[in-house]
Every structure is written in C-alpha cells, then in structure tokens.
XYZ file of C-alpha atoms in Angstrom:
509
model
C -56.358 -6.343 -40.738
C -55.774 -9.826 -39.333
C -52.681 -10.126 -41.541
C -51.315 -6.860 -40.120
C -51.864 -8.059 -36.551
C -50.062 -11.317 -37.307
C -47.101 -9.406 -38.804
C -46.882 -7.057 -35.839
C -47.100 -9.982 -33.425
C -44.370 -11.823 -35.278
C -42.180 -8.705 -35.232
C -42.721 -8.328 -31.492
C -41.716 -11.937 -30.936
C -38.531 -11.370 -32.949
C -37.693 -8.218 -30.973
C -38.367 -9.956 -27.667
C -36.253 -12.897 -28.765
C -33.392 -10.614 -29.762
C -33.683 -8.700 -26.489
C -33.757 -11.922 -24.501
C -30.795 -13.224 -26.488
C -28.880 -9.999 -25.882
C -29.637 -9.982 -22.143
C -28.726 -13.677 -21.939
C -25.423 -12.969 -23.675
C -24.752 -10.089 -21.274
C -25.615 -12.276 -18.303
C -23.356 -15.003 -19.644
C -20.502 -12.530 -20.174
C -21.001 -11.135 -16.692
C -20.898 -14.635 -15.240
C -17.723 -15.443 -17.175
C -16.140 -12.219 -15.956
C -16.966 -13.131 -12.376
C -15.784 -16.702 -12.834
C -12.401 -15.966 -14.375
C -11.603 -12.493 -13.053
C -12.993 -12.768 -9.541
C -11.826 -16.218 -8.532
C -8.568 -15.110 -6.897
C -9.448 -11.582 -5.753
C -12.438 -9.312 -5.288
C -14.023 -8.599 -8.647
C -13.312 -5.040 -9.842
C -16.099 -3.149 -11.545
C -15.526 -2.260 -15.218
C -16.321 1.293 -14.141
C -13.286 1.395 -11.837
C -10.949 2.217 -14.736
C -11.171 4.109 -18.006
C -11.721 2.253 -21.265
C -8.224 2.951 -22.615
C -6.576 1.516 -19.486
C -8.633 -1.649 -19.742
C -7.684 -2.007 -23.418
C -3.993 -1.119 -23.249
C -2.969 -2.259 -19.762
C -5.296 -4.378 -17.665
C -7.033 -6.720 -20.116
C -3.782 -7.738 -21.860
C -2.234 -8.652 -18.487
C -5.451 -10.363 -17.397
C -5.481 -12.336 -20.630
C -1.866 -13.401 -20.182
C -2.706 -14.736 -16.724
C -5.473 -16.794 -18.313
C -3.174 -18.109 -21.031
C -4.701 -15.867 -23.697
C -2.717 -13.681 -26.088
C -4.376 -10.257 -26.071
C -3.048 -8.387 -29.084
C 0.743 -8.082 -29.205
C 1.145 -8.019 -25.428
C 3.934 -10.139 -23.979
C 4.642 -9.746 -20.240
C 8.381 -10.365 -20.668
C 8.974 -7.996 -23.589
C 11.786 -5.553 -22.853
C 12.976 -7.410 -19.752
C 16.433 -8.819 -19.165
C 17.259 -12.512 -19.269
C 17.371 -12.851 -15.479
C 14.034 -11.117 -14.947
C 12.394 -13.178 -17.693
C 13.792 -16.365 -16.135
C 12.267 -15.617 -12.739
C 8.952 -14.608 -14.290
C 8.910 -17.959 -16.067
C 9.470 -19.653 -12.705
C 6.455 -17.924 -11.161
C 4.122 -19.883 -13.470
C 1.575 -17.071 -13.289
C 1.238 -17.159 -17.092
C -0.218 -20.539 -18.202
C 1.166 -22.203 -21.321
C -2.314 -23.219 -22.468
C -5.519 -21.141 -22.315
C -7.779 -21.615 -19.312
C -10.849 -20.621 -21.339
C -12.007 -20.664 -24.939
C -11.432 -17.842 -27.403
C -15.149 -17.069 -27.501
C -15.302 -16.918 -23.704
C -12.387 -14.479 -23.633
C -14.012 -12.355 -26.346
C -17.209 -12.233 -24.269
C -15.300 -11.061 -21.194
C -13.323 -8.510 -23.204
C -16.384 -7.024 -24.900
C -18.374 -7.030 -21.659
C -15.737 -4.988 -19.826
C -15.183 -2.553 -22.694
C -18.920 -1.983 -23.133
C -19.268 -0.883 -19.503
C -15.984 0.962 -18.942
C -16.228 4.774 -19.017
C -14.159 6.904 -21.365
C -12.628 8.620 -18.328
C -12.988 8.895 -14.570
C -14.174 12.206 -13.100
C -11.550 14.349 -11.370
C -12.751 16.048 -8.205
C -11.211 19.526 -8.378
C -13.482 20.811 -5.594
C -11.223 19.116 -3.036
C -8.730 21.977 -3.274
C -11.204 24.104 -1.302
C -11.889 21.677 1.557
C -8.719 22.260 3.615
C -7.441 25.221 5.578
C -3.773 26.178 6.117
C -1.901 23.931 8.542
C -1.395 25.826 11.795
C -0.677 23.230 14.474
C 2.623 22.186 12.863
C 5.629 24.180 11.690
C 7.435 22.658 8.703
C 11.247 22.375 8.808
C 13.453 21.170 5.932
C 16.130 18.665 6.966
C 19.111 17.509 4.910
C 20.634 14.165 5.907
C 23.492 13.852 3.425
C 25.361 16.289 1.208
C 23.551 15.376 -1.993
C 20.713 17.240 -3.646
C 17.601 15.219 -4.362
C 16.039 13.096 -1.619
C 16.284 9.297 -1.741
C 14.791 8.258 1.619
C 13.287 4.764 1.458
C 12.999 3.865 5.155
C 12.451 5.717 8.406
C 12.212 4.354 11.932
C 12.144 6.345 15.144
C 12.005 3.494 17.663
C 15.539 2.144 17.199
C 18.124 4.651 18.465
C 17.711 6.098 21.939
C 17.443 9.672 20.699
C 16.410 10.079 17.096
C 15.695 7.980 14.033
C 17.198 5.471 11.644
C 17.054 6.555 8.003
C 17.628 4.311 4.984
C 18.166 5.477 1.425
C 17.663 4.152 -2.076
C 21.435 4.033 -2.471
C 21.883 1.737 0.527
C 23.009 4.266 3.123
C 22.005 3.823 6.765
C 21.982 7.073 8.731
C 21.334 7.914 12.346
C 19.632 11.264 12.883
C 19.379 12.729 16.367
C 16.605 15.221 15.783
C 18.849 18.091 14.732
C 20.398 19.020 11.401
C 23.297 16.642 12.047
C 23.410 12.986 11.064
C 25.989 10.236 10.809
C 26.318 7.262 8.490
C 26.069 3.937 10.316
C 26.573 1.501 7.446
C 26.367 1.048 3.681
C 24.523 -1.710 1.817
C 24.472 -2.911 -1.769
C 20.796 -2.115 -2.412
C 17.997 0.141 -1.091
C 17.150 -0.092 2.607
C 13.443 -0.791 2.992
C 12.935 -1.381 6.695
C 14.228 -1.276 10.266
C 13.058 -2.840 13.490
C 14.490 -3.319 16.940
C 15.671 -1.390 19.955
C 18.786 -1.032 22.032
C 21.618 -3.379 21.060
C 19.534 -5.371 18.529
C 18.595 -3.945 15.158
C 17.032 -5.480 12.042
C 17.805 -4.000 8.630
C 16.089 -4.976 5.376
C 17.791 -4.722 2.011
C 15.152 -4.534 -0.693
C 17.324 -5.822 -3.528
C 15.252 -4.101 -6.224
C 13.428 -0.821 -5.713
C 11.465 -1.109 -8.954
C 8.981 -3.952 -9.557
C 10.889 -7.196 -10.011
C 10.566 -10.930 -9.458
C 14.294 -11.455 -8.943
C 14.763 -12.344 -5.237
C 17.699 -10.199 -4.123
C 16.427 -9.008 -0.741
C 18.242 -9.656 2.537
C 17.468 -9.489 6.248
C 20.354 -8.453 8.501
C 20.632 -8.602 12.274
C 22.968 -6.240 14.119
C 23.503 -7.286 17.720
C 26.210 -6.232 20.161
C 28.379 -4.888 17.365
C 28.047 -8.041 15.232
C 26.411 -8.229 11.795
C 24.590 -11.449 10.853
C 22.721 -12.388 7.671
C 19.434 -14.016 8.731
C 17.884 -14.522 5.300
C 18.608 -13.830 1.652
C 16.847 -14.458 -1.637
C 13.835 -12.442 -0.443
C 11.290 -10.975 -2.875
C 11.548 -7.184 -2.479
C 11.071 -7.180 1.314
C 9.587 -3.939 2.661
C 8.787 -4.577 6.335
C 10.258 -6.670 9.154
C 9.199 -7.205 12.745
C 10.810 -9.067 15.627
C 8.494 -11.335 17.601
C 8.250 -14.486 19.717
C 5.012 -16.030 18.512
C 5.575 -19.452 20.052
C 6.633 -17.907 23.373
C 9.779 -20.025 23.687
C 12.054 -17.101 24.481
C 13.754 -17.188 21.068
C 13.115 -14.401 18.571
C 11.482 -14.988 15.212
C 11.249 -12.407 12.455
C 8.230 -11.602 10.307
C 9.084 -10.295 6.842
C 6.701 -8.756 4.310
C 8.028 -9.690 0.866
C 6.105 -7.314 -1.374
C 7.577 -8.833 -4.524
C 5.798 -8.255 -7.802
C 4.051 -11.224 -9.393
C 5.272 -13.341 -6.484
C 5.363 -12.223 -2.861
C 4.636 -13.534 0.606
C 4.517 -13.029 4.342
C 7.395 -15.039 5.770
C 8.532 -16.111 9.208
C 12.291 -16.396 9.691
C 12.947 -18.739 12.586
C 15.877 -20.564 14.157
C 18.732 -19.714 16.479
C 22.449 -18.940 16.469
C 23.761 -19.434 12.907
C 20.886 -21.513 11.505
C 17.711 -19.822 10.279
C 15.018 -21.012 7.881
C 12.073 -19.355 6.134
C 8.463 -20.445 6.457
C 5.766 -18.942 4.219
C 2.684 -17.907 6.189
C 0.773 -16.161 3.383
C 1.619 -16.830 -0.259
C 0.420 -13.522 -1.648
C 2.207 -10.646 -3.452
C 1.934 -7.125 -2.110
C 2.455 -7.942 1.580
C 3.432 -4.559 2.981
C 2.955 -4.318 6.762
C 2.199 -6.423 9.829
C 1.160 -5.674 13.384
C 0.857 -7.971 16.392
C -2.078 -8.052 18.812
C -4.220 -10.554 20.681
C -7.327 -10.154 18.540
C -9.369 -12.954 20.156
C -8.110 -12.516 23.733
C -6.725 -16.032 24.082
C -3.392 -14.898 25.483
C -1.451 -15.345 22.236
C -0.302 -12.657 19.818
C -1.994 -12.827 16.429
C -0.634 -11.429 13.167
C -2.499 -8.666 11.352
C -1.197 -8.169 7.811
C -1.988 -5.965 4.812
C -1.779 -7.177 1.206
C -1.652 -4.403 -1.386
C -1.792 -6.459 -4.587
C -4.017 -9.197 -5.966
C -6.401 -10.278 -3.228
C -6.019 -6.973 -1.393
C -7.056 -6.427 2.172
C -6.393 -7.193 5.811
C -5.615 -10.721 6.937
C -5.606 -11.935 10.531
C -3.517 -15.002 11.301
C -4.937 -16.278 14.563
C -2.210 -17.896 16.634
C -3.201 -21.474 17.493
C 0.022 -22.195 19.367
C 2.853 -24.565 18.434
C 3.613 -22.484 15.346
C 0.163 -22.999 13.816
C -2.139 -20.265 12.506
C -5.659 -20.046 11.123
C -6.020 -17.338 8.496
C -9.029 -15.117 7.915
C -9.361 -12.212 5.510
C -11.311 -9.709 7.592
C -11.277 -6.881 5.024
C -11.286 -7.566 1.273
C -10.735 -4.858 -1.335
C -10.571 -4.796 -5.155
C -7.100 -5.091 -6.739
C -7.344 -1.591 -8.249
C -7.420 0.046 -4.804
C -3.663 -0.106 -4.211
C -3.800 -0.593 -0.435
C -0.592 0.845 1.004
C -0.659 1.084 4.817
C -2.782 0.480 7.874
C -2.973 1.410 11.538
C -4.343 -0.778 14.338
C -5.876 1.174 17.231
C -9.036 1.685 19.271
C -10.902 4.536 17.580
C -14.156 4.494 19.535
C -12.849 3.532 22.981
C -14.842 0.294 23.211
C -11.820 -1.838 24.070
C -11.313 -3.614 20.751
C -8.949 -2.752 17.923
C -10.158 -0.903 14.846
C -8.304 -0.471 11.557
C -7.485 2.501 9.343
C -6.361 1.735 5.783
C -5.109 4.007 3.019
C -5.551 3.022 -0.621
C -3.604 4.858 -3.288
C -0.702 2.942 -4.819
C -0.831 4.114 -8.417
C 2.509 2.797 -9.618
C 1.829 -0.359 -11.577
C -0.551 -0.599 -14.532
C -2.967 2.272 -14.180
C -1.643 5.819 -13.803
C -4.940 7.602 -13.313
C -6.596 9.595 -10.542
C -9.035 7.233 -8.845
C -12.037 8.542 -6.868
C -12.013 5.471 -4.584
C -8.467 6.156 -3.381
C -8.277 7.519 0.135
C -8.505 6.848 3.850
C -10.930 4.258 5.215
C -11.830 3.608 8.839
C -13.138 0.166 9.804
C -14.742 -0.449 13.191
C -14.461 -3.784 14.990
C -17.586 -5.317 16.528
C -15.426 -7.130 19.091
C -15.258 -10.399 17.141
C -12.922 -9.228 14.361
C -15.837 -8.367 12.082
C -14.973 -5.025 10.510
C -17.373 -2.519 8.966
C -16.350 0.543 6.967
C -17.565 3.490 9.024
C -15.865 6.413 7.304
C -14.211 7.213 3.974
C -12.176 10.323 3.199
C -11.151 10.506 -0.478
C -7.472 11.305 -1.078
C -5.845 10.771 -4.443
C -2.817 8.489 -4.173
C -2.900 8.034 -0.376
C 0.026 5.828 0.691
C 0.616 6.374 4.418
C -1.530 6.990 7.498
C -0.688 7.550 11.159
C -3.350 7.520 13.894
C -2.380 9.496 17.006
C -3.858 12.042 19.387
C -1.765 14.852 17.935
C -3.705 17.676 19.607
C -3.940 15.876 22.984
C -7.715 16.245 23.313
C -8.425 12.550 23.897
C -9.423 11.358 20.418
C -7.606 10.010 17.364
C -6.371 12.378 14.684
C -4.896 11.235 11.379
C -1.881 12.221 9.319
C -2.090 11.122 5.684
C 0.678 11.196 3.083
C 0.056 10.757 -0.641
C 2.839 10.063 -3.100
C 0.366 10.199 -6.016
C -1.801 13.300 -5.385
C -3.537 15.372 -8.036
C -0.390 17.285 -9.004
C -2.214 19.401 -11.576
C -5.051 20.740 -9.423
C -4.199 20.030 -5.794
C -0.556 19.085 -5.212
C -0.796 20.366 -1.633
C -2.677 17.207 -0.689
C 0.571 15.256 -0.697
C 0.114 15.691 3.068
C -3.178 16.080 4.943
C -3.737 16.459 8.662
C -7.231 15.404 9.760
C -8.033 16.893 13.146
C -10.798 14.963 14.874
C -13.490 17.425 15.947
C -16.298 14.974 16.768
C -15.287 11.318 16.884
C -18.750 9.744 17.058
C -19.955 11.727 14.033
C -16.665 11.225 12.134
C -16.308 14.968 11.738
C -12.800 16.111 10.843
C -11.155 19.354 9.787
C -8.510 18.887 7.102
C -5.315 20.929 6.930
C -2.643 21.192 4.238
C 0.520 23.246 3.832
C 2.276 24.566 0.741
C 5.540 23.904 2.585
C 5.080 20.157 2.098
C 5.609 20.712 -1.645
C 9.305 21.050 -0.821
C 9.480 17.298 -1.253
C 7.800 14.118 -2.422
C 6.748 12.090 0.664
C 7.326 8.371 0.242
C 7.148 7.408 3.923
C 5.989 8.911 7.207
C 6.776 8.470 10.904
C 5.667 10.052 14.166
C 7.939 10.783 17.098
C 8.619 13.464 19.690
C 11.586 14.823 17.756
C 12.272 17.863 19.945
C 11.430 16.106 23.245
C 8.823 18.691 24.256
C 6.121 16.181 25.174
C 4.019 16.135 21.990
C 4.146 14.061 18.812
C 5.739 15.483 15.694
C 5.509 14.105 12.148
C 8.382 13.228 9.826
C 7.984 12.874 6.072
C 10.695 10.888 4.303
C 11.141 12.263 0.791
C 12.017 10.590 -2.495
C 12.630 12.581 -5.664
C 11.667 9.850 -8.126
C 8.130 8.884 -9.065
C 6.815 5.906 -11.039
C 3.771 7.980 -11.991
C 3.730 11.196 -14.048
C 4.746 14.367 -12.184
C 4.891 17.912 -13.629
C 8.474 18.614 -14.742
C 8.766 21.687 -12.530
C 8.482 19.687 -9.303
C 11.296 17.112 -9.784
C 13.522 19.911 -11.062
C 12.767 21.880 -7.922
C 13.373 18.859 -5.669
C 16.698 18.080 -7.355
C 17.988 21.610 -6.765
C 17.805 21.343 -2.981
C 19.221 19.162 -0.233
C 16.019 18.267 1.615
C 15.582 14.651 2.716
C 13.055 15.026 5.538
C 10.251 17.387 6.356
C 9.912 17.727 10.115
C 6.417 18.874 11.062
C 7.000 20.269 14.532
C 3.902 20.033 16.703
C 3.192 23.420 18.287
C 0.125 22.384 20.265
C -0.260 24.440 23.414
C 1.955 27.245 22.131
C 0.549 30.671 21.444
C 0.101 31.784 18.777
C -0.043 28.721 16.541
C-alpha cells in the first residue's frame, strides 16, 4: 500500500512539473511575443486574425522585420528593381536576426496555438438598418468614360461646387450639376486638395498602389501660376495649409501615407525656396486637423496614423516651430484606421474624436468584427475614452454633421470593404442621432449606393437649399475581393459620384 502511495505521489509530482513547465513555456512565449511584437505598436491579439492569415501573411512579414526567414517568404519577391532598391533603403528588414531561432519558434507556435481557424461573420447586421429616406440618391458622371476613378474630392476650394481628382491624374471642377470641366492634368493620381479662392494646393500621389518609391508631389496654384513646392514624397494623401509659427507666411502639412516608410511632413519656406521637415516618422499618416487643444492660443496638430503604431497623435505647438508629441489614442495595427473627425459631440466645450477603422487592403483580406466607427470623448485635458462603438465591416470614411438640423451630431459612414456577400448595402450607412447622451442611433442604408464603390466622401450644400448633402466619390477598382458581378456592373456605367441630396424638411421624405 505504501509503495502504491509513493508511486502515485511521484506521478503527481511529474504531472505538476510538466504542467508547470508547460505554463512557464507559455508565459515565456507570451513575454517574447510582447517584447518583439509589441515594442513598436500596440500588441495585437492572436485572436484578431485567422490561423491561415497568421501563417501565410502576417508571421512571415513579422519574421522578416525581425531578421528571421519564415519559410520561403521574401518581401521583395516579384517586385521591380526600383521598388526593391527603395525597400532596401528603408532598412526595415534587418540583415541579422534580432532574436534566436528558438525564440522565434516560441513566438510562432504561441500565436498559432491561440489563433482561431476563422473569425465569425455577423450576418445579423443586414437586419439592423431601415431604408434611407432623408436623402435622395443621384448618379453623377464627371467625364465621358465608364468606370469611376475618383481619388480625391474637395468642396471648399471653388466658390460654387467641388474639386475632383482622378486616378488618371485629371483635375475637374464640378458646379453641383451634371456639367463639369477639366482644370488640369497630372502625371499620376490626384490624392488631395486644399485651399480657397486664388490659392489651391494639389497633391500628386505618385503611386496609387502600395509602394516605397517616393514619386509624390505637392503643387501650389496661385493667381494663375503653378509652383512645385515639394517632390519625392511617399504616397502623399492629405495636405493642409497653415501658419503654425504665426509669422504670416504659409506652411503646408503633408500626410505621406507611404508603405513601409511614411511620415507627417511640414513644407516651409517662401517664394521659390521650400524645404521639408519631418514631424512624425510613421507610415500610414492619412489626415490632420488643426485646433488649440490645450487653449494656449496656438494651433496644435491632430493627426491619424493608419499603419504600424496606429492611432491619434496630438502635436502640441510649443512655439518657434517646436512641438511635443503625445499619442492620445492607440490602436492595434490590424484595425486599419482610415479617417477621423474632430468635433464637440457632447456640447461640453472640448473637442471629441470619431475614428473609423476598416482598411482591409494590405495583408489580411478578411471581415473583421472590430472594424467600425468609434467615438472617443475628451475629458477636457486631451484624455480620450471610447464611449461608443458601431461595428461596420471595412469602414473607411466618416463625417460628423447635424444632417437633420435637430441640434445633435449625426454620422455618415462609407465602407470600401463591406461584407459584399451578405450585406453589400452597408457600403454607406447614415446614423441618425436619436438620443445623444445614450448613444442611441438609427441606421439607414440604400440599395442605390450599390451603383458605385465609395472610396471617399464629402459633405456640402450642393444644391444651395440650406442643408448639408453628402457626396460619395467612387472608384471601380478594389484591392480586396469583390463579387465579379459588381465591378462588371460599375464598368458598364458612367457614374463617378453619388450625390445624396438632403431632403430634410420636405414632405414627404
């Protein structure tokens, strides 16, 4: 009997030792994952992506950035000589490993052991919206070609109407009717406009598809004269005129989205001499706004990064061209942050932030349940707390306005990567605010928005009737899978914009 007890005790010790060893190994792997994969951005959960995407897409790229060869993956395979040259210059792929082979194996196995086989698809969402009634949808053709290629839209430049840029470099002026005129032609896609009156900024993207070759340009049109302010930009997507040092001379903020390399830049100088200063060395910079966040009398910079260390950055203006940077909202790199709005949601006098996450164009073409619209409230000291989340697959644009003129903020959301199979109508959603304090919204969709693929969105009083309309700029191409029937349908028609005419106050809606 005593011998049996001794054997059982010994077996228990072995089991406990193995369990302890296993848990220690898991803890060690988890720590390694946090150390190497969360040092330069918020650590994603292994459950954020399916197992096959981790194995075939994300872990090989992650390994390459740690100097580890993961299978046969080579980040420059299939690329041209020029692209490979610029990737080499980025130095994002170390020549020697940053960790041991056993450490990498621990990280790899840890992630794979926790990653799900698939992510759940929420098909119930197709029942949450009612037909859009406040807006009438009109199809607008800008050029004479079938298949939309709108890459930029700005309704603050011309006195009556909008500037429209295309993926083929055309700059159009549209006056709010079916007529348009070409203003200029550029060598690459137009990705942004800014300015009013006699001064206009135009961004040439250089490369529409992901690239590290710096071909972007910033042009200034003033009093009939065209001037090149900057070239060699990394896929610039947004520009804004400002005078941050308050010396009466304009400077120009440029979001260089880039790919592996990107940045927020300040173009400064005067007359014929301009230079570039990097304010944030971070790829995925996509939009900036200006506001005095700390009420010191100086405009601060609020910027969104949609790759790597995703989130909202505030560059507090210290004067004399100096800034102190703080990341006030941090998000995982799988979120694909795409746009933000700065506004006072709750009427307390400070600026809140709405962000949409949904860029699905790089490594992981999959419907993600954490994509959508997020509302962050400001406590008055630039501390932001997520107060509301509305899931939207592939959300890429948001506009916050009082569209129904009842005194609170409504939201228009565009999604270039919706659930095309089950709920393609959610490529556009109108959230009507019914009770602001309780974050209660009614969502509306329209089958008419399937007439195009919305890449960008603007708001303006197109018909000059006193209310705000919505414009969707369409693009026929998609970096993510789309059912064949939709691109074929889009290519058969000459529809470049969808004008959602606000009918508030009219009877019947």
